[in-house]
Amino acid sequence: MSVYTAPLKDMKFVMNELAGLGEVARLPGYQDATPDTVEAILEEAGKFASEVLDPINYSGDQEGSIWKDGSVTTPKGFKQAYKQYVESGWAALPFDQEWGGQGLPKLVATAVEEMLTASNMSFSLCPLLTQGAIHALELVGTDLQKKLYLGKMVEGAWTGTMNLTEPQAGSDLALVRTKAERAGDHYLISGQKIFITYGEHDLAENIVHLVLARTPDAPEGVKGISLFVVPKFLVNADGSLGKRNNARCASIEHKLGIHASPTAVMVFDKAVGYLVGEENKGLSYMFIMMNAARFSVGLEGVAVAERAFQRALAYAKERLQGRDIVEGGKTVPIIRHPDVRRMLMLMKSQTEAMRALAYVVAAAMDFSLKDKNPRHQAFVDLMIPVVKGWSTETGIEVASLGVQVHGGMGFIEETGAAQHLRDARITTIYEGTTGIQAMDLVGRKIGRDGGATAKAWLGEVGKLDAQLLKFPDLDPIRKNLAAGVQAVSDCVDYIVGEKNPSGPFAGAVPFLRLMGIVAGGWQMARAALACKKNNFSDKSFSDAKIATARFYADHLLVQAPALRDTVVKGSAGVMALGEDQFLAA
Ligand SMILES: Cc1cc2nc3c(=O)[nH]c(=O)nc-3n(C[C@H](O)[C@H](O)[C@H](O)COP(=O)(O)OP(=O)(O)OC[C@H]3O[C@@H](n4cnc5c(N)ncnc54)[C@H](O)[C@@H]3O)c2cc1C
């Protein structure tokens, strides 16, 4: 059985050569992120992931979380692992020192998060949601809310949730019905929420729910939604735990994957809640959480792809089948066969491209926070739907290839390959489906500024052309990247120029894929250039990186012109059939 090994070499290469860890560490407040400290953090996180979380990933999936009489018991080993996670300070890594955090850059926290997620995605969801809730309270909570909740949440002693979804309100949160009635200094929250990740569990002593609800006089639609903090146990003025609140878990879902992560139906029956920020501004606050959470879900795509790749690689080296196509002779491990190599290279190259893009976006978040130049945030905003949408769709493809490399054994649960595919499958759905991400990209991120941010980014990518020209063996990368840049540029012109929005929206998901492939190709080209210029002592790593970038150009970037045609010319076909023409009965 394959054991997760943190891909530390690639992580460090991406952080140093592509994401600019050196510059990030020079930003005010990040001086502690010295090379030695970062190295030590990555090593320790890698150990925690391999030694503590990986061993309970498969068993956690088989056992699942169990609901009984309103309580949820997580699988064997989860409680102990969570305790270790808190005691080792992992929960506090990216947060402000004012609340007990370690104040490390998002870039460093991202690498750690990738490891925790790759080794055990179900476990990692609890911190993921808690981090989103912390961000929202940090930015819009009252001083009292910050004082009462943030310390415990940053430490990891209390966890957080995000309560948006209701049976009739999924992608369309305008339909939220949960009620909030004023009662003196607080509100009474009543309604039902579904699909709430870690809405109930036994890992921590309190759960801080952030809940979307409407006050009685609120306007219709998204402009009438407010955000409330609703703790499982009320918190006394001195920070100690008080009465049990009436926020209860009615059941948990039986689902395709992430079995260890409890997905709760929550019932609020006049539960005590406190307004966060101002009334009717809840959705914009929730977007604060959602942006961070969307990035993290995109990172889940990277993480699950890495884990599926490692498992497939280990199997391909062991499984004996067929003879060498050139030399014949004895039965060989399947890694010798060209088609198995093709699958492994697709897995490796896309995982590395996704990792590089995600880490570069994480570094841009650090720059945006510390040096307020708006171009950093504009780049982050443009790329969040790409990291979320493209990395998760690709994560599923990579996990599926992992099953294929295993042959029949991939379809059998005991190898673990199937778990990655089942776990990955949710990532394109929660935190906004791929369709919703693509519409955000086309409508808000490209449409609203007339394509200016996208064109500025394409200008940056285009600058690589002159550098790539200096290395004849990188020419296939250069040509495919240039064609990719042109394809995105043509699509941006089309999106901005088209009067009827149904055309660009019909092509939104293919456009998101195009953006992802080109953004990934941009990073792989930068990676190849860094290897050429720096003459690294680790020649094996450097040669492999250049070969992987070349493979990515020939197999992925090459798809860009066809995707452009789908976006620009394909909308007529999307809307061609009447609703009664889909099934020719
Ligand atoms: C395991 C799991 C964990 C979850 N965790 C949480 C959580 O912690 N907190 C929380 O609040 N929610 C959570 N969710 C809910 C999740 O965010 C929603 O399932 C998701 O937002 C999609 O909503 P929906 O399921 O109602 O699908 P729908 O909105 O009904 O969408 C169905 C399909 O229609 C498409 N669609 C919908 N509207 C449009 C449109 N306007 N244009 C184009 N296409 C559209 C969608 O892309 C999708 O393909 C979780 C869900 C699951 C399954």
XYZ file of C-alpha atoms and ligand atoms in Angstrom:
638
model
C 0.000 0.000 0.000
C 1.395 3.422 -0.943
C 2.329 5.796 1.878
C 1.924 9.552 1.372
C 5.241 11.366 1.039
C 5.078 15.152 0.960
C 6.525 16.329 -2.380
C 8.907 18.669 -0.560
C 11.328 19.154 -3.441
C 8.643 20.376 -5.786
C 6.972 22.446 -3.092
C 10.224 24.223 -2.233
C 11.074 24.737 -5.904
C 7.656 26.312 -6.564
C 7.811 28.462 -3.429
C 11.314 29.750 -4.110
C 11.520 29.932 -7.894
C 7.953 30.686 -8.955
C 6.023 32.171 -6.018
C 8.852 34.381 -4.701
C 9.105 33.231 -1.092
C 12.172 35.470 -0.652
C 10.177 38.589 -1.556
C 7.177 37.474 0.482
C 9.430 37.064 3.531
C 10.579 40.671 3.110
C 7.010 41.977 3.461
C 6.326 43.675 6.821
C 5.356 41.140 9.469
C 6.650 38.094 7.591
C 10.261 38.346 8.724
C 9.884 35.077 10.656
C 9.487 33.174 7.380
C 13.235 32.651 7.049
C 14.464 29.815 4.806
C 15.412 27.717 7.867
C 12.043 28.209 9.563
C 10.107 27.423 6.400
C 12.227 24.341 5.779
C 11.576 23.108 9.339
C 7.819 23.781 9.059
C 7.534 21.894 5.788
C 9.518 18.938 7.118
C 7.402 18.706 10.280
C 4.116 19.123 8.395
C 5.198 16.395 5.987
C 5.861 14.071 8.942
C 2.518 14.867 10.568
C 0.734 14.206 7.272
C 2.522 10.894 6.584
C 2.664 9.544 10.119
C -0.583 10.761 11.688
C -3.152 11.622 9.000
C -2.330 9.227 6.155
C -2.679 6.066 8.286
C -6.278 6.981 9.250
C -7.374 8.062 5.776
C -8.475 4.685 4.401
C -9.814 3.388 7.723
C -11.679 6.681 8.230
C -13.290 6.252 4.825
C -14.341 2.684 5.583
C -15.672 3.505 9.044
C -17.206 6.921 8.355
C -18.578 9.347 10.924
C -21.570 8.041 12.857
C -24.652 10.015 14.028
C -26.587 8.929 17.133
C -29.156 10.958 19.062
C -27.864 14.288 17.811
C -24.184 13.542 18.424
C -21.555 12.592 15.867
C -18.612 10.284 16.491
C -15.724 10.624 14.056
C -13.784 7.496 13.000
C -11.110 5.866 15.115
C -7.970 7.985 15.405
C -9.525 11.279 14.341
C -9.894 12.689 17.843
C -6.298 11.882 18.726
C -5.056 13.286 15.407
C -7.016 16.495 15.947
C -5.547 16.835 19.438
C -2.065 16.479 17.989
C -2.926 18.949 15.236
C -3.907 21.556 17.844
C -1.023 20.827 20.221
C 1.533 21.109 17.421
C 0.196 24.573 16.549
C -0.840 23.743 12.963
C -4.226 25.438 13.382
C -2.612 28.768 14.267
C -0.112 28.909 11.400
C -1.553 31.624 9.120
C -3.349 33.793 11.664
C -2.623 37.125 13.256
C -0.406 37.026 16.332
C -2.964 39.247 18.081
C -5.217 36.166 18.327
C -2.476 33.700 19.129
C -1.600 32.904 15.532
C 1.900 32.465 14.156
C 1.442 35.154 11.506
C 3.129 33.158 8.740
C 2.512 33.953 5.068
C -0.380 32.376 3.202
C 2.209 30.881 0.858
C 3.728 28.799 3.662
C 0.312 27.882 5.079
C -0.764 26.774 1.607
C 2.015 24.219 1.336
C 1.118 22.864 4.790
C -2.571 22.766 3.879
C -1.789 20.816 0.721
C -0.019 18.150 2.793
C -2.827 17.816 5.349
C -5.416 17.580 2.570
C -3.462 15.126 0.433
C -2.960 12.779 3.354
C -6.547 13.013 4.639
C -9.077 15.194 2.865
C -11.909 14.359 5.270
C -9.838 15.494 8.253
C -8.643 18.659 6.532
C -12.178 19.918 5.961
C -12.626 20.774 9.624
C -9.696 23.265 9.636
C -10.719 24.520 6.197
C -14.138 25.668 7.372
C -12.738 26.974 10.654
C -10.247 29.152 8.774
C -13.037 30.687 6.691
C -15.043 31.501 9.813
C -11.970 33.061 11.463
C -11.388 35.294 8.427
C -14.982 36.523 8.484
C -14.891 37.308 12.218
C -11.478 38.981 11.921
C -12.740 41.272 9.211
C -16.314 42.083 10.252
C -16.858 40.749 13.774
C -17.412 43.158 16.683
C -14.609 43.656 19.204
C -16.511 41.487 21.670
C -17.010 38.690 19.111
C -13.320 38.774 18.270
C -12.401 38.636 21.945
C -14.793 35.779 22.727
C -14.211 33.552 19.708
C -10.998 34.227 17.821
C -8.447 33.043 20.370
C -10.112 29.652 20.802
C -10.715 29.217 17.077
C -7.190 30.172 16.074
C -5.860 27.720 18.630
C -8.166 25.033 17.225
C -9.923 24.408 20.557
C -13.196 25.472 18.881
C -14.055 24.843 15.241
C -16.131 26.840 12.775
C -18.757 26.120 10.139
C -20.403 27.855 7.254
C -24.213 27.529 7.208
C -25.495 28.732 3.849
C -27.329 25.916 2.122
C -31.013 25.095 2.657
C -33.099 22.536 0.773
C -34.472 25.194 -1.608
C -31.351 27.431 -1.576
C -28.141 25.964 -3.028
C -26.383 27.926 -5.773
C -29.114 30.553 -5.414
C -28.737 31.981 -1.924
C -31.380 34.610 -2.639
C -33.793 31.835 -1.617
C -32.499 31.506 1.969
C -35.437 31.349 4.419
C -33.907 30.848 7.867
C -35.349 33.529 10.168
C -33.644 35.819 12.665
C -35.862 37.685 15.133
C -34.434 40.430 17.301
C -34.520 39.685 21.058
C -32.662 42.454 22.893
C -28.915 42.236 22.356
C -29.194 39.069 20.309
C -31.403 37.325 17.738
C -33.352 34.078 17.768
C -32.458 31.966 14.730
C -34.938 29.408 13.362
C -34.711 27.252 10.266
C -33.034 24.264 8.687
C -29.647 24.123 6.992
C -28.411 21.137 5.010
C -25.017 19.798 3.947
C -23.118 21.548 6.763
C -19.540 20.269 6.863
C -18.490 19.393 10.425
C -21.789 20.881 11.640
C -21.513 18.406 14.528
C -18.559 16.295 15.686
C -16.554 15.165 18.714
C -13.193 16.791 17.907
C -13.555 20.075 19.784
C -15.407 21.428 22.811
C -17.398 24.073 20.916
C -18.571 24.687 17.342
C -19.008 28.244 16.109
C -21.626 28.275 13.367
C -21.769 31.222 10.998
C -25.332 31.263 9.710
C -27.090 33.168 6.931
C -30.624 34.233 7.888
C -33.214 36.943 7.263
C -34.649 39.451 9.720
C -38.465 39.912 9.504
C -38.292 43.282 7.697
C -35.417 42.347 5.357
C -35.745 43.063 1.629
C -36.292 40.129 -0.757
C -33.355 38.382 -2.408
C -29.635 38.581 -1.633
C -29.935 42.133 -0.287
C -31.921 40.873 2.704
C -29.520 38.279 4.072
C -27.647 38.820 7.333
C -24.834 36.865 8.972
C -25.011 35.553 12.539
C -22.633 33.781 14.847
C -24.458 30.920 16.552
C -22.267 28.897 18.931
C -23.132 25.317 19.880
C -22.479 26.291 23.500
C -23.123 29.910 24.455
C -20.016 31.717 25.616
C -19.985 33.583 28.946
C -18.476 37.058 29.272
C -15.283 35.568 30.755
C -14.890 33.242 27.757
C -16.046 30.086 29.562
C -18.690 27.819 28.052
C -22.304 28.392 29.052
C -25.670 26.839 28.140
C -26.174 24.458 25.218
C -27.690 26.484 22.367
C -30.639 25.208 20.372
C -28.571 24.485 17.248
C -28.792 20.744 16.763
C -27.712 18.148 14.263
C -30.768 16.214 13.018
C -28.782 13.727 10.912
C -25.717 13.347 8.707
C -25.672 12.461 5.016
C -24.646 9.113 3.469
C -22.502 10.122 0.548
C -20.192 9.141 -2.328
C -16.934 10.194 -0.664
C -15.305 12.061 2.250
C -17.065 9.568 4.528
C -15.156 10.626 7.618
C -16.240 14.261 7.238
C -19.692 14.630 8.810
C -22.084 16.510 6.505
C -24.831 17.665 8.843
C -28.470 18.630 8.630
C -28.716 21.441 11.192
C -31.907 22.553 12.875
C -31.979 25.952 14.566
C -34.959 26.364 16.866
C -34.875 29.842 18.364
C -31.124 29.410 18.752
C -29.331 32.414 20.198
C -27.360 34.219 17.501
C -25.381 37.443 17.333
C -25.305 39.703 14.312
C -21.955 39.871 12.515
C -21.387 43.288 10.948
C -24.533 45.046 9.722
C -27.965 43.659 8.908
C -28.579 42.729 5.246
C -24.889 42.646 4.360
C -24.474 38.966 5.186
C -23.821 37.713 1.719
C -20.948 40.088 1.069
C -19.408 38.994 4.383
C -19.935 35.379 3.454
C -18.009 36.058 0.269
C -15.000 36.833 2.464
C -15.200 33.284 3.738
C -16.093 31.903 0.368
C -13.060 33.376 -1.400
C -10.701 31.826 1.130
C -12.683 28.598 1.065
C -12.796 28.528 -2.751
C -9.024 28.816 -2.851
C -8.735 25.985 -0.317
C -11.114 23.769 -2.285
C -9.021 24.453 -5.389
C -6.046 23.287 -3.348
C -7.989 20.096 -2.573
C -7.853 19.432 -6.316
C -4.049 19.729 -6.226
C -3.769 17.610 -3.088
C -5.984 14.752 -4.182
C -4.214 14.714 -7.567
C -0.815 14.427 -5.845
C -2.037 11.586 -3.618
C -3.663 9.711 -6.512
C -0.461 10.145 -8.546
C 1.764 8.800 -5.774
C -0.472 5.758 -5.357
C -0.623 5.063 -9.098
C 3.148 5.459 -9.450
C 3.826 2.985 -6.655
C 1.433 0.457 -8.221
C 2.887 0.939 -11.715
C 6.345 0.062 -10.401
C 5.107 -3.143 -8.742
C 2.487 -4.601 -11.041
C 4.000 -7.059 -13.522
C 2.152 -7.386 -16.794
C 3.115 -7.658 -20.471
C 6.561 -7.480 -22.075
C 8.703 -4.541 -23.019
C 7.438 -3.296 -26.413
C 10.993 -2.984 -27.797
C 13.048 -5.557 -25.932
C 10.438 -8.273 -25.378
C 11.796 -10.793 -22.853
C 10.380 -11.213 -19.371
C 7.211 -9.757 -17.918
C 7.854 -6.169 -16.839
C 6.323 -3.697 -14.387
C 3.564 -1.772 -16.168
C 5.489 1.512 -15.779
C 7.542 0.337 -18.782
C 4.553 0.555 -21.135
C 4.202 3.801 -23.114
C 0.504 4.208 -22.400
C 1.002 3.821 -18.646
C 3.803 6.386 -18.883
C 1.401 8.720 -20.727
C -1.121 8.424 -17.909
C 1.516 8.999 -15.235
C 2.875 12.024 -17.101
C -0.636 13.481 -17.431
C -1.030 13.038 -13.679
C 2.373 14.462 -12.790
C 2.408 17.409 -15.178
C -1.076 18.628 -14.338
C -0.505 18.250 -10.602
C 2.691 20.300 -10.802
C 1.044 22.961 -12.980
C -1.901 23.269 -10.580
C 0.388 23.441 -7.553
C 2.475 26.194 -9.125
C -0.567 28.287 -10.006
C -2.120 27.878 -6.554
C 1.105 28.851 -4.761
C 1.616 31.877 -7.018
C -1.928 33.005 -6.187
C -1.236 32.415 -2.462
C 1.836 34.659 -2.705
C -0.276 37.309 -4.467
C -2.654 37.144 -1.461
C 0.316 37.894 0.804
C 1.376 40.819 -1.378
C -2.184 42.099 -1.504
C -2.468 42.014 2.290
C 0.808 43.778 3.022
C 1.570 46.087 0.098
C -1.804 47.468 -0.845
C -1.141 47.776 -4.602
C -4.562 46.872 -6.094
C -3.020 44.895 -8.948
C -2.286 42.010 -6.550
C -5.913 41.715 -5.441
C -7.144 42.077 -9.040
C -4.918 39.141 -10.025
C -6.147 37.092 -7.041
C -9.783 37.846 -7.876
C -9.263 36.826 -11.491
C -7.547 33.581 -10.525
C -9.738 32.358 -7.622
C -12.385 30.840 -9.925
C -9.597 29.336 -12.040
C -7.826 27.755 -9.061
C -11.175 26.492 -7.747
C -12.775 25.394 -11.022
C -9.836 24.150 -13.058
C -7.884 22.463 -10.252
C -10.914 20.565 -8.982
C -12.078 19.418 -12.433
C -8.506 18.363 -13.193
C -8.158 16.743 -9.754
C -11.058 14.445 -10.655
C -9.476 13.620 -14.039
C -6.172 12.816 -12.343
C -7.854 10.658 -9.681
C -9.716 8.845 -12.464
C -6.438 8.228 -14.297
C -5.140 6.837 -11.002
C -7.914 4.230 -11.076
C -7.087 3.471 -14.725
C -3.403 2.880 -13.961
C -4.504 0.279 -11.385
C -6.706 -1.553 -13.919
C -9.361 -3.675 -12.225
C -7.721 -3.221 -8.838
C -8.436 0.490 -9.125
C -12.144 -0.267 -9.065
C -11.746 -2.414 -5.966
C -11.766 -0.423 -2.729
C -8.805 -2.087 -1.024
C -6.116 -0.369 -3.159
C -7.327 3.083 -2.044
C -7.325 4.480 -5.609
C -11.125 4.525 -5.718
C -11.297 6.574 -2.515
C -9.390 9.426 -4.138
C -11.821 9.533 -7.047
C -14.828 9.410 -4.701
C -13.347 12.073 -2.422
C -12.379 14.320 -5.347
C -15.883 14.225 -6.781
C -17.331 16.722 -4.290
C -14.691 19.370 -4.997
C -16.355 20.628 -8.186
C -19.683 20.950 -6.366
C -19.243 22.606 -2.971
C -18.157 26.219 -2.535
C -19.882 26.922 -5.836
C -20.094 24.417 -8.688
C -17.781 24.676 -11.683
C -20.632 26.310 -13.601
C -20.934 28.995 -10.916
C -17.136 29.568 -10.875
C -17.102 29.890 -14.659
C -19.944 32.418 -14.612
C -18.085 34.383 -11.927
C -14.993 34.376 -14.162
C -16.820 35.442 -17.307
C -19.336 37.851 -15.757
C -17.606 39.477 -12.786
C -13.907 38.977 -13.332
C -13.726 39.603 -17.100
C -16.983 41.384 -17.964
C -16.954 44.035 -15.239
C -13.592 45.625 -16.052
C -13.878 45.124 -19.796
C -11.199 42.422 -19.711
C -8.506 44.819 -18.385
C -7.155 42.530 -15.607
C -7.129 39.498 -17.881
C -5.301 41.423 -20.605
C -2.761 42.749 -18.092
C -2.094 39.172 -16.991
C -1.770 37.996 -20.611
C 0.768 40.790 -21.119
C 2.870 39.312 -18.304
C 2.638 35.820 -19.763
C 3.555 37.161 -23.221
C 6.814 38.554 -21.806
C 8.114 34.998 -21.394
C 8.298 34.619 -25.170
C 11.583 36.509 -25.499
C 13.150 34.505 -22.650
C 12.000 31.169 -24.037
C 13.435 32.072 -27.470
C 16.937 31.866 -25.986
C 16.582 28.114 -25.456
C 15.875 26.225 -28.715
C 14.826 23.058 -26.870
C 12.059 25.063 -25.148
C 10.611 26.168 -28.488
C 7.625 23.768 -28.413
C 6.734 25.247 -25.025
C 7.130 28.790 -26.376
C 4.945 28.168 -29.439
C 2.160 26.416 -27.553
C 2.177 29.063 -24.826
C 1.962 31.861 -27.411
C -0.987 30.094 -29.067
C -2.592 29.718 -25.626
C -2.192 33.420 -24.877
C -3.759 34.279 -28.222
C -6.652 31.879 -27.569
C -7.435 33.456 -24.169
C -7.105 36.941 -25.648
C -9.567 36.102 -28.460
C -12.039 34.752 -25.901
C -11.714 37.851 -23.699
C -12.490 40.047 -26.751
C -15.487 37.858 -27.516
C -16.790 37.930 -23.920
C -16.401 41.692 -23.626
C -17.827 42.420 -27.086
C -20.823 40.055 -27.063
C -24.133 41.788 -26.379
C -26.160 38.635 -25.671
C -24.792 37.110 -22.409
C -26.075 33.612 -23.172
C -23.211 33.110 -25.675
C -20.327 33.734 -23.244
C -22.197 31.913 -20.461
C -22.713 28.873 -22.690
C -18.940 28.827 -23.221
C -18.010 29.747 -19.655
C -16.838 26.300 -18.483
C -14.713 25.615 -21.612
C -13.278 29.127 -21.123
C -12.451 28.353 -17.500
C -10.641 25.193 -18.658
C -8.755 27.226 -21.257
C -7.729 29.778 -18.621
C -6.564 27.000 -16.316
C -4.561 25.206 -18.987
C -2.860 28.425 -20.099
C -2.227 29.642 -16.533
C -0.754 26.207 -15.722
C 1.322 26.363 -18.930
C 2.578 29.803 -17.912
C 3.881 28.329 -14.651
C 5.387 25.258 -16.321
C 7.200 27.546 -18.803
C 8.523 29.655 -15.907
C 9.607 26.447 -14.178
C 11.498 25.249 -17.261
C 13.168 28.648 -17.613
C 14.192 28.670 -13.939
C 15.822 25.265 -14.412
C 17.677 26.436 -17.522
C 18.904 29.680 -15.995
C 19.836 28.524 -12.522
C 21.728 25.394 -13.379
C 20.542 23.634 -10.208
C 22.824 21.089 -8.636
C 19.921 18.608 -8.535
C 20.170 17.829 -12.245
C 17.761 14.927 -12.083
C 14.999 17.184 -10.681
C 15.783 19.943 -13.138
C 15.817 17.649 -16.204
C 12.561 16.047 -15.073
C 10.948 19.465 -14.643
C 11.932 20.563 -18.164
C 10.677 17.284 -19.647
C 7.435 17.582 -17.690
C 6.924 21.153 -18.925
C 7.513 19.969 -22.494
C 4.979 17.157 -22.015
C 2.457 19.654 -20.609
C 2.904 21.881 -23.673
C 2.456 18.990 -26.123
C -0.506 17.361 -24.381
C -2.364 20.178 -22.574
C -1.397 23.630 -23.896
C -1.881 22.315 -27.407
C -5.632 22.090 -26.680
C -5.958 25.877 -26.326
C -6.910 26.838 -29.922
C -9.636 24.162 -30.038
C -11.038 25.382 -26.710
C -11.063 28.949 -28.062
C -13.182 27.757 -31.007
C -15.569 25.997 -28.632
C -15.988 29.187 -26.585
C -16.347 31.570 -29.514
C -18.283 29.402 -31.957
C -19.906 26.727 -29.836
C -22.731 28.566 -28.094
C -25.255 28.063 -30.914
C -25.108 24.302 -30.388
C -25.494 24.610 -26.623
C -28.865 26.313 -26.860
C -30.047 24.645 -30.101
C -32.552 22.130 -28.725
C -35.951 22.884 -27.301
C -36.513 21.448 -23.813
C -38.768 18.747 -25.314
C -36.163 17.772 -27.930
C -33.573 16.321 -25.548
C -35.221 12.925 -25.431
C -36.516 11.599 -28.727
C -39.200 9.381 -27.228
C -20.456 17.011 1.018
C -20.998 18.398 0.962
C -20.536 19.358 1.839
C -21.063 20.647 1.813
N -20.669 21.562 2.757
C -21.368 22.728 2.881
C -21.160 23.605 3.993
O -20.303 23.363 4.851
N -21.935 24.709 4.095
C -22.900 25.014 3.180
O -23.579 26.019 3.350
N -23.119 24.210 2.099
C -22.377 23.086 1.926
N -22.615 22.249 0.867
C -23.584 22.637 -0.141
C -22.938 23.008 -1.471
O -22.264 24.220 -1.364
C -24.064 23.012 -2.536
O -24.404 21.653 -2.760
C -23.634 23.688 -3.813
O -23.493 25.061 -3.608
C -24.626 23.456 -4.955
O -25.947 23.706 -4.564
P -27.080 22.609 -4.833
O -26.574 21.324 -4.309
O -28.360 23.109 -4.321
O -27.149 22.485 -6.420
P -28.023 23.409 -7.383
O -27.815 24.827 -7.052
O -29.411 22.878 -7.421
O -27.313 23.124 -8.785
C -27.619 22.001 -9.618
C -26.909 22.215 -10.974
O -27.414 23.398 -11.604
C -26.385 24.301 -11.912
N -26.845 25.673 -11.694
C -27.521 26.159 -10.627
N -27.781 27.465 -10.810
C -27.274 27.818 -12.008
C -27.216 29.027 -12.770
N -27.727 30.161 -12.306
N -26.588 28.999 -13.966
C -26.017 27.870 -14.424
N -26.050 26.704 -13.766
C -26.657 26.674 -12.572
C -25.238 23.933 -10.973
O -23.967 24.297 -11.520
C -25.402 22.425 -10.849
O -24.768 21.776 -11.919
C -22.052 20.981 0.848
C -22.496 20.013 -0.058
C -22.001 18.738 0.006
C -22.566 17.714 -0.954
